[in-house]
PDB file of C-alpha atoms in Angstrom:
ATOM      1  CA  MET A   1      46.041 -96.084  58.585  1.00 38.00           C
ATOM      2  CA  GLU A   2      43.265 -96.299  55.989  1.00 42.00           C
ATOM      3  CA  GLN A   3      44.795 -99.498  54.626  1.00 42.00           C
ATOM      4  CA  ARG A   4      44.983-100.964  58.122  1.00 42.00           C
ATOM      5  CA  SER A   5      41.285-100.318  58.810  1.00 44.00           C
ATOM      6  CA  LYS A   6      40.212-102.594  55.954  1.00 55.00           C
ATOM      7  CA  TYR A   7      41.451-105.724  57.709  1.00 60.00           C
ATOM      8  CA  LYS A   8      38.618-108.112  58.530  1.00 68.00           C
ATOM      9  CA  THR A   9      38.953-108.110  62.296  1.00 79.00           C
ATOM     10  CA  LYS A  10      36.423-109.807  64.565  1.00 82.00           C
ATOM     11  CA  GLN A  11      35.640-106.421  66.131  1.00 81.00           C
ATOM     12  CA  ARG A  12      34.934-104.873  62.740  1.00 87.00           C
ATOM     13  CA  GLU A  13      32.717-107.798  61.741  1.00 88.00           C
ATOM     14  CA  VAL A  14      30.645-107.546  64.953  1.00 88.00           C
ATOM     15  CA  LEU A  15      30.251-103.789  64.465  1.00 92.00           C
ATOM     16  CA  LEU A  16      29.285-104.208  60.819  1.00 92.00           C
ATOM     17  CA  GLN A  17      26.793-106.946  61.682  1.00 93.00           C
ATOM     18  CA  TYR A  18      25.169-104.625  64.258  1.00 94.00           C
ATOM     19  CA  PHE A  19      24.645-101.951  61.609  1.00 95.00           C
ATOM     20  CA  GLN A  20      23.415-104.490  59.033  1.00 94.00           C
ATOM     21  CA  GLU A  21      20.850-105.823  61.518  1.00 94.00           C
ATOM     22  CA  ASN A  22      19.679-102.247  62.126  1.00 92.00           C
ATOM     23  CA  SER A  23      19.624-101.202  58.479  1.00 87.00           C
ATOM     24  CA  GLY A  24      17.607 -98.023  57.991  1.00 80.00           C
ATOM     25  CA  VAL A  25      18.091 -96.951  61.606  1.00 85.00           C
ATOM     26  CA  HIS A  26      20.222 -93.982  62.660  1.00 86.00           C
ATOM     27  CA  LEU A  27      22.674 -95.104  65.331  1.00 91.00           C
ATOM     28  CA  THR A  28      25.341 -93.209  67.240  1.00 92.00           C
ATOM     29  CA  ALA A  29      28.786 -94.432  68.182  1.00 94.00           C
ATOM     30  CA  GLY A  30      27.461 -94.535  71.745  1.00 93.00           C
ATOM     31  CA  ASP A  31      24.650 -96.863  70.657  1.00 93.00           C
ATOM     32  CA  ALA A  32      27.203 -99.145  69.010  1.00 94.00           C
ATOM     33  CA  CYS A  33      29.444 -99.137  72.108  1.00 93.00           C
ATOM     34  CA  GLU A  34      26.503-100.020  74.370  1.00 92.00           C
ATOM     35  CA  TYR A  35      25.445-102.856  72.081  1.00 91.00           C
ATOM     36  CA  LEU A  36      28.950-104.265  71.797  1.00 90.00           C
ATOM     37  CA  LYS A  37      29.399-104.106  75.562  1.00 89.00           C
ATOM     38  CA  SER A  38      26.058-105.904  76.077  1.00 91.00           C
ATOM     39  CA  GLN A  39      27.310-108.644  73.733  1.00 86.00           C
ATOM     40  CA  GLY A  40      30.534-109.039  75.703  1.00 86.00           C
ATOM     41  CA  ALA A  41      32.655-107.787  72.804  1.00 82.00           C
ATOM     42  CA  SER A  42      36.052-106.508  73.807  1.00 80.00           C
ATOM     43  CA  ILE A  43      36.303-103.322  71.765  1.00 84.00           C
ATOM     44  CA  GLY A  44      37.322 -99.877  72.972  1.00 87.00           C
ATOM     45  CA  GLN A  45      35.426 -96.701  72.235  1.00 90.00           C
ATOM     46  CA  SER A  46      38.274 -95.238  70.163  1.00 92.00           C
ATOM     47  CA  THR A  47      38.344 -98.415  68.051  1.00 91.00           C
ATOM     48  CA  VAL A  48      34.595 -98.094  67.447  1.00 93.00           C
ATOM     49  CA  TYR A  49      35.060 -94.495  66.273  1.00 93.00           C
ATOM     50  CA  ARG A  50      37.948 -95.470  63.970  1.00 92.00           C
ATOM     51  CA  GLN A  51      36.000 -98.375  62.504  1.00 93.00           C
ATOM     52  CA  LEU A  52      32.908 -96.207  61.962  1.00 94.00           C
ATOM     53  CA  GLU A  53      34.941 -93.586  60.103  1.00 92.00           C
ATOM     54  CA  SER A  54      36.556 -96.331  58.028  1.00 91.00           C
ATOM     55  CA  LEU A  55      33.143 -97.779  57.127  1.00 91.00           C
ATOM     56  CA  VAL A  56      31.974 -94.283  56.137  1.00 89.00           C
ATOM     57  CA  ASP A  57      35.073 -93.780  53.960  1.00 87.00           C
ATOM     58  CA  GLU A  58      34.362 -97.107  52.264  1.00 87.00           C
ATOM     59  CA  GLY A  59      30.745 -96.104  51.557  1.00 85.00           C
ATOM     60  CA  ILE A  60      29.271 -98.841  53.765  1.00 90.00           C
ATOM     61  CA  LEU A  61      27.828 -96.406  56.309  1.00 90.00           C
ATOM     62  CA  ASN A  62      26.415 -92.919  55.884  1.00 86.00           C
ATOM     63  CA  LYS A  63      27.344 -90.360  58.513  1.00 87.00           C
ATOM     64  CA  TYR A  64      24.938 -87.583  59.429  1.00 84.00           C
ATOM     65  CA  ILE A  65      25.953 -84.543  61.433  1.00 81.00           C
ATOM     66  CA  ILE A  66      22.735 -82.767  62.274  1.00 76.00           C
ATOM     67  CA  ASN A  67      24.017 -79.997  64.525  1.00 74.00           C
ATOM     68  CA  SER A  68      26.793 -79.238  66.985  1.00 77.00           C
ATOM     69  CA  ASN A  69      24.633 -80.290  69.959  1.00 79.00           C
ATOM     70  CA  SER A  70      23.889 -83.820  68.747  1.00 80.00           C
ATOM     71  CA  PRO A  71      26.231 -86.747  68.236  1.00 87.00           C
ATOM     72  CA  ALA A  72      26.811 -87.891  64.673  1.00 88.00           C
ATOM     73  CA  CYS A  73      24.487 -90.638  63.468  1.00 89.00           C
ATOM     74  CA  PHE A  74      25.491 -93.526  61.263  1.00 91.00           C
ATOM     75  CA  GLU A  75      23.343 -95.644  58.979  1.00 88.00           C
ATOM     76  CA  TYR A  76      24.129 -98.845  57.110  1.00 90.00           C
ATOM     77  CA  VAL A  77      23.784 -98.434  53.339  1.00 86.00           C
ATOM     78  CA  GLY A  78      25.848-101.401  52.161  1.00 82.00           C
ATOM     79  CA  ALA A  79      28.942-101.690  50.044  1.00 68.00           C
ATOM     80  CA  ASP A  80      27.023-101.435  46.770  1.00 61.00           C
ATOM     81  CA  SER A  81      25.570 -98.044  47.634  1.00 51.00           C
ATOM     82  CA  HIS A  82      27.362 -94.734  47.784  1.00 44.00           C
ATOM     83  CA  HIS A  83      26.832 -92.061  50.403  1.00 42.00           C
ATOM     84  CA  ASP A  84      26.381 -89.294  47.799  1.00 44.00           C
ATOM     85  CA  GLU A  85      23.628 -91.080  45.883  1.00 48.00           C
ATOM     86  CA  GLY A  86      20.116 -89.777  45.864  1.00 54.00           C
ATOM     87  CA  CYS A  87      18.492 -87.017  47.777  1.00 63.00           C
ATOM     88  CA  CYS A  88      17.881 -87.599  51.451  1.00 72.00           C
ATOM     89  CA  PHE A  89      16.679 -84.829  53.701  1.00 82.00           C
ATOM     90  CA  HIS A  90      15.922 -85.360  57.387  1.00 82.00           C
ATOM     91  CA  CYS A  91      13.282 -84.460  59.938  1.00 87.00           C
ATOM     92  CA  LYS A  92      14.254 -84.186  63.599  1.00 84.00           C
ATOM     93  CA  CYS A  93      11.724 -84.266  66.389  1.00 87.00           C
ATOM     94  CA  GLU A  94      12.313 -81.394  68.774  1.00 87.00           C
ATOM     95  CA  LYS A  95      10.717 -83.336  71.624  1.00 89.00           C
ATOM     96  CA  CYS A  96      12.181 -86.874  71.510  1.00 86.00           C
ATOM     97  CA  GLY A  97      15.145 -86.263  69.187  1.00 80.00           C
ATOM     98  CA  LYS A  98      14.111 -88.941  66.663  1.00 81.00           C
ATOM     99  CA  LEU A  99      15.788 -88.531  63.272  1.00 80.00           C
ATOM    100  CA  ILE A 100      13.742 -89.522  60.225  1.00 83.00           C
ATOM    101  CA  HIS A 101      14.888 -89.967  56.626  1.00 78.00           C
ATOM    102  CA  LEU A 102      12.804 -87.970  54.227  1.00 80.00           C
ATOM    103  CA  HIS A 103      12.944 -89.268  50.657  1.00 76.00           C
ATOM    104  CA  CYS A 104      10.564 -86.979  48.833  1.00 81.00           C
ATOM    105  CA  HIS A 105      10.416 -86.136  45.132  1.00 84.00           C
ATOM    106  CA  GLU A 106       8.966 -82.710  45.860  1.00 88.00           C
ATOM    107  CA  LEU A 107      12.036 -81.833  47.915  1.00 89.00           C
ATOM    108  CA  GLU A 108      14.268 -83.018  45.080  1.00 87.00           C
ATOM    109  CA  GLU A 109      12.385 -80.579  42.834  1.00 90.00           C
ATOM    110  CA  ILE A 110      12.908 -77.777  45.357  1.00 91.00           C
ATOM    111  CA  GLN A 111      16.594 -78.661  45.553  1.00 90.00           C
ATOM    112  CA  GLN A 112      16.855 -78.492  41.758  1.00 92.00           C
ATOM    113  CA  HIS A 113      14.925 -75.180  41.665  1.00 95.00           C
ATOM    114  CA  ILE A 114      17.279 -73.613  44.208  1.00 94.00           C
ATOM    115  CA  LEU A 115      20.267 -74.780  42.193  1.00 94.00           C
ATOM    116  CA  SER A 116      19.016 -73.648  38.798  1.00 96.00           C
ATOM    117  CA  ASP A 117      17.232 -70.430  39.794  1.00 96.00           C
ATOM    118  CA  HIS A 118      19.342 -69.279  42.738  1.00 96.00           C
ATOM    119  CA  ASP A 119      22.703 -70.878  41.936  1.00 96.00           C
ATOM    120  CA  PHE A 120      22.897 -72.529  45.359  1.00 96.00           C
ATOM    121  CA  LYS A 121      23.536 -76.223  45.866  1.00 92.00           C
ATOM    122  CA  ILE A 122      21.841 -77.644  48.949  1.00 87.00           C
ATOM    123  CA  ASN A 123      23.538 -80.481  50.804  1.00 79.00           C
ATOM    124  CA  PRO A 124      20.579 -82.784  51.574  1.00 76.00           C
ATOM    125  CA  MET A 125      22.697 -84.878  53.938  1.00 69.00           C
ATOM    126  CA  ARG A 126      22.969 -81.803  56.168  1.00 72.00           C
ATOM    127  CA  THR A 127      19.468 -80.391  55.641  1.00 81.00           C
ATOM    128  CA  VAL A 128      17.140 -80.924  58.567  1.00 82.00           C
ATOM    129  CA  PHE A 129      13.529 -79.912  59.121  1.00 89.00           C
ATOM    130  CA  TYR A 130      12.640 -79.514  62.787  1.00 90.00           C
ATOM    131  CA  GLY A 131       9.219 -80.211  64.254  1.00 92.00           C
ATOM    132  CA  LEU A 132       7.329 -82.956  66.054  1.00 94.00           C
ATOM    133  CA  CYS A 133       7.216 -86.618  65.025  1.00 90.00           C
ATOM    134  CA  GLU A 134       3.987 -88.588  64.800  1.00 93.00           C
ATOM    135  CA  GLU A 135       4.326 -89.925  68.358  1.00 93.00           C
ATOM    136  CA  CYS A 136       5.091 -86.542  69.930  1.00 93.00           C
ATOM    137  CA  LYS A 137       2.584 -84.326  68.165  1.00 90.00           C
TER     138      LYS A 137
END
């Protein structure tokens, strides 16, 4: 099935274009389905989910699972990037639900400290700080 997902179908290209146009934005599968429907694209929800997982496996999208109460978010990173590169923590607004990337050298230092001094490796892709975003505070 993994081999099959790499075919350049029209549906895959439209989905990929949507994520490329929204580079740097966290989008859910539901967001993608709504967009595709608004564009008149004939693509089923299960196909969207399969294509998203395929794009994650290929390193084109990052997938973020923040908690069990929120849908997974996807973000375009491009084929030349890899989803394990760098250190990317997240902030989630408890009021509006906005998810914000947090690239911060100080947090990388904290991550390294916890690894070297406490022998615990933090997964920054799953580390979320909760609070209020600029608009909600």
